[in-house]
mmCIF file of C-alpha atoms in Angstrom:
data_model
loop_
_atom_site.group_PDB
_atom_site.id
_atom_site.type_symbol
_atom_site.label_atom_id
_atom_site.label_comp_id
_atom_site.label_asym_id
_atom_site.label_seq_id
_atom_site.Cartn_x
_atom_site.Cartn_y
_atom_site.Cartn_z
ATOM 1 C CA LYS S 1 -1.583 25.816 -7.586
ATOM 2 C CA ASN S 2 -5.063 26.282 -8.943
ATOM 3 C CA GLU S 3 -6.571 29.824 -8.791
ATOM 4 C CA VAL S 4 -10.570 29.296 -7.625
ATOM 5 C CA GLU S 5 -12.709 32.584 -8.042
ATOM 6 C CA GLN S 6 -16.644 33.096 -7.066
ATOM 7 C CA SER S 7 -18.611 35.832 -8.543
ATOM 8 C CA PRO S 8 -20.620 37.419 -6.830
ATOM 9 C CA GLN S 9 -19.538 37.761 -4.021
ATOM 10 C CA ASN S 10 -22.414 39.344 -2.410
ATOM 11 C CA LEU S 11 -26.113 38.610 -3.669
ATOM 12 C CA THR S 12 -29.470 39.868 -2.275
ATOM 13 C CA ALA S 13 -32.161 38.671 -3.749
ATOM 14 C CA GLN S 14 -36.025 38.287 -3.050
ATOM 15 C CA GLU S 15 -38.246 35.581 -2.189
ATOM 16 C CA GLY S 16 -38.112 33.476 -5.283
ATOM 17 C CA GLU S 17 -36.442 34.447 -7.379
ATOM 18 C CA PHE S 18 -33.451 31.681 -8.945
ATOM 19 C CA ILE S 19 -30.162 32.420 -7.683
ATOM 20 C CA THR S 20 -26.877 31.713 -9.783
ATOM 21 C CA ILE S 21 -23.125 31.653 -8.160
ATOM 22 C CA ASN S 22 -20.603 31.144 -10.648
ATOM 23 C CA CYS S 23 -17.451 29.507 -9.656
ATOM 24 C CA SER S 24 -14.016 28.813 -12.237
ATOM 25 C CA TYR S 25 -10.649 27.386 -11.664
ATOM 26 C CA SER S 26 -7.645 27.985 -12.917
ATOM 27 C CA VAL S 27 -5.972 24.296 -13.683
ATOM 28 C CA GLY S 28 -7.626 20.864 -14.963
ATOM 29 C CA ILE S 29 -9.385 19.092 -11.761
ATOM 30 C CA SER S 30 -11.215 15.697 -10.744
ATOM 31 C CA ALA S 31 -13.686 17.160 -8.900
ATOM 32 C CA LEU S 32 -15.467 20.248 -8.453
ATOM 33 C CA HIS S 33 -16.974 20.776 -4.154
ATOM 34 C CA TRP S 34 -19.597 23.239 -3.591
ATOM 35 C CA LEU S 35 -20.086 24.279 -0.051
ATOM 36 C CA GLN S 36 -22.793 25.968 2.108
ATOM 37 C CA GLN S 37 -21.728 27.752 6.158
ATOM 38 C CA HIS S 38 -24.577 29.172 7.379
ATOM 39 C CA PRO S 39 -24.575 32.773 9.925
ATOM 40 C CA GLY S 40 -23.857 29.209 13.189
ATOM 41 C CA GLY S 41 -20.294 28.469 11.136
ATOM 42 C CA GLY S 42 -21.148 25.380 9.868
ATOM 43 C CA ILE S 43 -19.648 24.848 6.809
ATOM 44 C CA VAL S 44 -21.566 21.369 5.469
ATOM 45 C CA SER S 45 -21.247 19.988 2.213
ATOM 46 C CA LEU S 46 -23.437 20.712 -0.629
ATOM 47 C CA PHE S 47 -21.930 18.492 -3.613
ATOM 48 C CA MET S 48 -19.122 17.090 -5.193
ATOM 49 C CA LEU S 49 -18.793 16.645 -8.925
ATOM 50 C CA SER S 50 -16.389 15.463 -11.601
ATOM 51 C CA SER S 51 -18.942 16.671 -15.129
ATOM 52 C CA GLY S 52 -22.616 17.301 -16.167
ATOM 53 C CA LYS S 53 -25.337 18.136 -13.219
ATOM 54 C CA LYS S 54 -26.426 17.340 -9.834
ATOM 55 C CA LYS S 55 -29.394 18.595 -8.237
ATOM 56 C CA HIS S 56 -30.470 18.101 -4.746
ATOM 57 C CA GLY S 57 -34.073 19.536 -4.045
ATOM 58 C CA ARG S 58 -33.372 23.389 -4.909
ATOM 59 C CA LEU S 59 -30.150 23.574 -5.584
ATOM 60 C CA ILE S 60 -28.806 22.741 -8.879
ATOM 61 C CA ALA S 61 -24.647 22.390 -9.655
ATOM 62 C CA THR S 62 -23.511 22.072 -13.447
ATOM 63 C CA ILE S 63 -20.137 22.292 -14.406
ATOM 64 C CA ASN S 64 -18.060 22.325 -17.759
ATOM 65 C CA ILE S 65 -14.431 20.692 -17.384
ATOM 66 C CA GLN S 66 -13.280 22.700 -20.950
ATOM 67 C CA GLU S 67 -13.841 26.045 -19.730
ATOM 68 C CA LYS S 68 -13.444 25.715 -15.863
ATOM 69 C CA HIS S 69 -16.547 26.697 -14.917
ATOM 70 C CA SER S 70 -19.051 25.702 -12.202
ATOM 71 C CA SER S 71 -22.760 27.078 -11.410
ATOM 72 C CA LEU S 72 -24.256 26.290 -8.051
ATOM 73 C CA HIS S 73 -28.581 27.433 -9.020
ATOM 74 C CA ILE S 74 -31.273 27.332 -6.126
ATOM 75 C CA THR S 75 -35.081 27.900 -7.637
ATOM 76 C CA ALA S 76 -37.321 29.053 -5.541
ATOM 77 C CA SER S 77 -34.950 30.749 -3.087
ATOM 78 C CA HIS S 78 -36.272 31.104 0.314
ATOM 79 C CA PRO S 79 -34.790 33.259 3.076
ATOM 80 C CA ARG S 80 -33.192 29.692 5.113
ATOM 81 C CA ASP S 81 -30.564 29.499 1.860
ATOM 82 C CA SER S 82 -28.979 32.842 2.752
ATOM 83 C CA ALA S 83 -26.053 31.449 4.251
ATOM 84 C CA VAL S 84 -21.866 32.208 2.808
ATOM 85 C CA TYR S 85 -21.813 29.715 0.063
ATOM 86 C CA ILE S 86 -18.097 28.272 -0.875
ATOM 87 C CA CYS S 87 -16.920 26.926 -4.816
ATOM 88 C CA ALA S 88 -13.711 24.844 -3.502
ATOM 89 C CA ALA S 89 -11.680 22.677 -6.324
ATOM 90 C CA PRO S 90 -8.464 20.818 -5.684
ATOM 91 C CA SER S 91 -4.400 22.487 -5.949
ATOM 92 C CA ASN S 92 -3.706 20.103 -8.178
ATOM 93 C CA PHE S 93 -5.387 17.334 -10.386
ATOM 94 C CA GLY S 94 -6.356 14.167 -8.790
ATOM 95 C CA ASN S 95 -4.795 15.917 -4.978
ATOM 96 C CA GLU S 96 -6.960 15.720 -1.843
ATOM 97 C CA LYS S 97 -6.229 19.062 -1.031
ATOM 98 C CA LEU S 98 -8.844 21.641 -1.695
ATOM 99 C CA THR S 99 -8.171 25.557 -2.693
ATOM 100 C CA PHE S 100 -11.091 27.661 -1.659
ATOM 101 C CA GLY S 101 -12.624 29.943 -3.076
ATOM 102 C CA THR S 102 -13.522 33.183 -0.771
ATOM 103 C CA GLY S 103 -17.883 32.648 -0.891
ATOM 104 C CA THR S 104 -20.168 34.292 -1.988
ATOM 105 C CA ARG S 105 -22.482 35.502 0.741
ATOM 106 C CA LEU S 106 -26.648 34.947 0.030
ATOM 107 C CA THR S 107 -29.601 37.267 1.591
ATOM 108 C CA ILE S 108 -33.085 36.157 0.291
ATOM 109 C CA ILE S 109 -35.623 38.228 1.258
ATOM 110 C CA PRO S 110 -38.456 38.025 2.494
ATOM 111 C CA ASP W 1 -22.178 10.508 18.636
ATOM 112 C CA ALA W 2 -21.087 9.253 14.611
ATOM 113 C CA GLY W 3 -18.627 12.547 12.710
ATOM 114 C CA ILE W 4 -16.422 14.889 13.377
ATOM 115 C CA THR W 5 -15.742 17.070 15.869
ATOM 116 C CA GLN W 6 -13.865 19.534 17.185
ATOM 117 C CA SER W 7 -12.737 21.161 20.725
ATOM 118 C CA PRO W 8 -13.231 23.481 22.215
ATOM 119 C CA ARG W 9 -15.335 26.433 20.831
ATOM 120 C CA TYR W 10 -14.063 28.690 21.832
ATOM 121 C CA LYS W 11 -10.709 30.328 22.962
ATOM 122 C CA ILE W 12 -9.036 33.703 24.770
ATOM 123 C CA THR W 13 -5.347 33.280 24.992
ATOM 124 C CA GLU W 14 -2.530 35.836 25.624
ATOM 125 C CA THR W 15 -0.039 36.112 23.198
ATOM 126 C CA GLY W 16 2.936 33.385 23.584
ATOM 127 C CA ARG W 17 0.978 30.787 25.042
ATOM 128 C CA GLN W 18 0.752 27.335 23.094
ATOM 129 C CA VAL W 19 -2.871 26.681 22.696
ATOM 130 C CA THR W 20 -3.184 22.766 21.331
ATOM 131 C CA LEU W 21 -6.845 22.741 19.385
ATOM 132 C CA MET W 22 -8.596 18.838 19.384
ATOM 133 C CA CYS W 23 -9.923 17.265 16.365
ATOM 134 C CA HIS W 24 -12.016 13.986 16.936
ATOM 135 C CA GLN W 25 -13.192 11.728 13.831
ATOM 136 C CA THR W 26 -15.238 8.718 14.060
ATOM 137 C CA TRP W 27 -15.175 7.776 10.720
ATOM 138 C CA SER W 28 -11.636 6.421 10.035
ATOM 139 C CA HIS W 29 -11.233 9.044 7.079
ATOM 140 C CA SER W 30 -8.115 9.088 5.506
ATOM 141 C CA TYR W 31 -7.033 12.193 5.230
ATOM 142 C CA MET W 32 -7.689 14.646 7.656
ATOM 143 C CA PHE W 33 -7.143 18.964 7.399
ATOM 144 C CA TRP W 34 -6.289 21.421 9.267
ATOM 145 C CA TYR W 35 -7.313 24.769 7.724
ATOM 146 C CA ARG W 36 -8.174 28.872 8.978
ATOM 147 C CA GLN W 37 -10.767 30.922 8.607
ATOM 148 C CA ASP W 38 -10.426 34.967 7.647
ATOM 149 C CA LEU W 39 -12.280 37.620 6.515
ATOM 150 C CA GLY W 40 -10.808 38.360 2.674
ATOM 151 C CA HIS W 41 -9.563 35.126 3.180
ATOM 152 C CA GLY W 42 -11.197 31.741 1.542
ATOM 153 C CA LEU W 43 -10.423 28.705 3.217
ATOM 154 C CA ARG W 44 -6.481 27.921 3.884
ATOM 155 C CA LEU W 45 -4.966 24.867 4.536
ATOM 156 C CA ILE W 46 -2.325 25.114 7.220
ATOM 157 C CA TYR W 47 -1.687 20.893 7.722
ATOM 158 C CA TYR W 48 -3.746 17.739 6.559
ATOM 159 C CA SER W 49 -3.191 14.569 7.228
ATOM 160 C CA ALA W 50 -2.744 11.643 4.611
ATOM 161 C CA ALA W 51 -3.109 8.814 7.193
ATOM 162 C CA ALA W 52 -1.981 8.308 10.278
ATOM 163 C CA ASP W 53 2.084 9.154 11.096
ATOM 164 C CA ILE W 54 1.976 11.235 7.810
ATOM 165 C CA THR W 55 1.850 14.216 7.719
ATOM 166 C CA ASP W 56 1.980 16.884 5.282
ATOM 167 C CA LYS W 57 2.215 21.367 5.010
ATOM 168 C CA GLY W 58 -0.695 23.095 3.288
ATOM 169 C CA GLU W 59 0.042 27.511 2.642
ATOM 170 C CA VAL W 60 -0.032 28.648 5.998
ATOM 171 C CA PRO W 61 1.932 26.404 8.153
ATOM 172 C CA ASP W 62 4.680 28.883 10.024
ATOM 173 C CA GLY W 63 4.073 28.476 13.782
ATOM 174 C CA TYR W 64 1.209 25.668 14.210
ATOM 175 C CA VAL W 65 2.248 21.776 14.422
ATOM 176 C CA VAL W 66 0.682 18.907 14.120
ATOM 177 C CA SER W 67 0.415 14.943 14.657
ATOM 178 C CA ARG W 68 -1.694 12.171 13.921
ATOM 179 C CA SER W 69 -0.900 8.600 15.695
ATOM 180 C CA LYS W 70 -4.441 8.312 16.083
ATOM 181 C CA THR W 71 -6.211 7.843 12.476
ATOM 182 C CA GLU W 72 -9.558 9.652 14.347
ATOM 183 C CA ASN W 73 -7.524 12.507 15.414
ATOM 184 C CA PHE W 74 -5.821 15.891 14.468
ATOM 185 C CA PRO W 75 -4.594 17.425 16.516
ATOM 186 C CA LEU W 76 -3.159 21.347 16.144
ATOM 187 C CA THR W 77 -1.065 23.150 18.103
ATOM 188 C CA LEU W 78 -0.155 27.079 18.602
ATOM 189 C CA GLU W 79 3.226 26.558 20.214
ATOM 190 C CA SER W 80 4.129 30.906 21.081
ATOM 191 C CA ALA W 81 -0.193 31.678 19.460
ATOM 192 C CA THR W 82 0.431 35.855 17.739
ATOM 193 C CA ARG W 83 -2.356 38.615 16.295
ATOM 194 C CA SER W 84 -1.648 36.899 13.922
ATOM 195 C CA GLN W 85 -3.176 33.744 14.689
ATOM 196 C CA THR W 86 -6.792 34.983 15.284
ATOM 197 C CA SER W 87 -8.508 33.457 13.172
ATOM 198 C CA VAL W 88 -11.595 30.489 13.279
ATOM 199 C CA TYR W 89 -10.106 27.384 13.145
ATOM 200 C CA PHE W 90 -12.190 25.033 11.067
ATOM 201 C CA CYS W 91 -11.352 20.763 10.887
ATOM 202 C CA ALA W 92 -12.420 18.252 7.955
ATOM 203 C CA SER W 93 -11.921 14.551 7.120
ATOM 204 C CA LYS W 94 -12.420 12.604 3.673
ATOM 205 C CA ASP W 95 -11.892 9.079 2.751
ATOM 206 C CA ARG W 96 -9.182 8.435 -0.031
ATOM 207 C CA SER W 97 -11.560 8.662 -2.925
ATOM 208 C CA LEU W 98 -13.740 11.481 -4.673
ATOM 209 C CA THR W 99 -16.092 12.045 -1.782
ATOM 210 C CA GLU W 100 -17.105 14.488 0.018
ATOM 211 C CA ALA W 101 -15.532 16.491 3.192
ATOM 212 C CA PHE W 102 -16.666 16.397 6.300
ATOM 213 C CA PHE W 103 -16.082 19.945 8.976
ATOM 214 C CA GLY W 104 -15.847 20.241 11.919
ATOM 215 C CA GLN W 105 -18.291 23.350 13.800
ATOM 216 C CA GLY W 106 -15.295 25.381 14.234
ATOM 217 C CA THR W 107 -12.988 26.797 16.762
ATOM 218 C CA ARG W 108 -12.748 31.135 17.039
ATOM 219 C CA LEU W 109 -9.605 31.301 18.646
ATOM 220 C CA THR W 110 -8.759 35.222 20.453
ATOM 221 C CA VAL W 111 -5.198 36.039 20.799
ATOM 222 C CA VAL W 112 -4.754 38.776 23.178
#
């Protein structure tokens, strides 16, 4: 079973700061997912990536397959970015079942 | 409306009662999942389904039953609710290929 760990658990930053959230996993994977959960509770998929880097607006996700590590970056952070960010990896290589990290609670202060 | 929907959004039930949480998706995705989310834990898989009439246990299946007679529906039944099943339940779906997963809005279940 893939073990997925995120850090930090909680992160508070000032508006405009560059944010980095880290995710490490123990088993080789085909793709890793980053998800966002807003205070209202809904979960939205941000990225699915299997190599390199992906960018969507101010969000950037990177993955290093060899080191079993992924990062989510937010540039020019804004209070509306406040949410819980969750990474998830397949339980085993090629498996559709996901193992989730416990999430990083991000708070951006105006 | 296209998407994945859960019902009800909120439910309070008594210990010992049977409760069914509904999940419906409009994309004809092959895979559907039920997760529970509790403080201190990541989302944990209860059951999943790879296609209609194909279901399998996840990490925490005890006390739950699922069925999938149609591709678009994946109901989760708590046969005899217990307080430890108080949680937020999320349904999700995804296509067979390497694609993102889509989540319902969640059902907050309280067992008293």
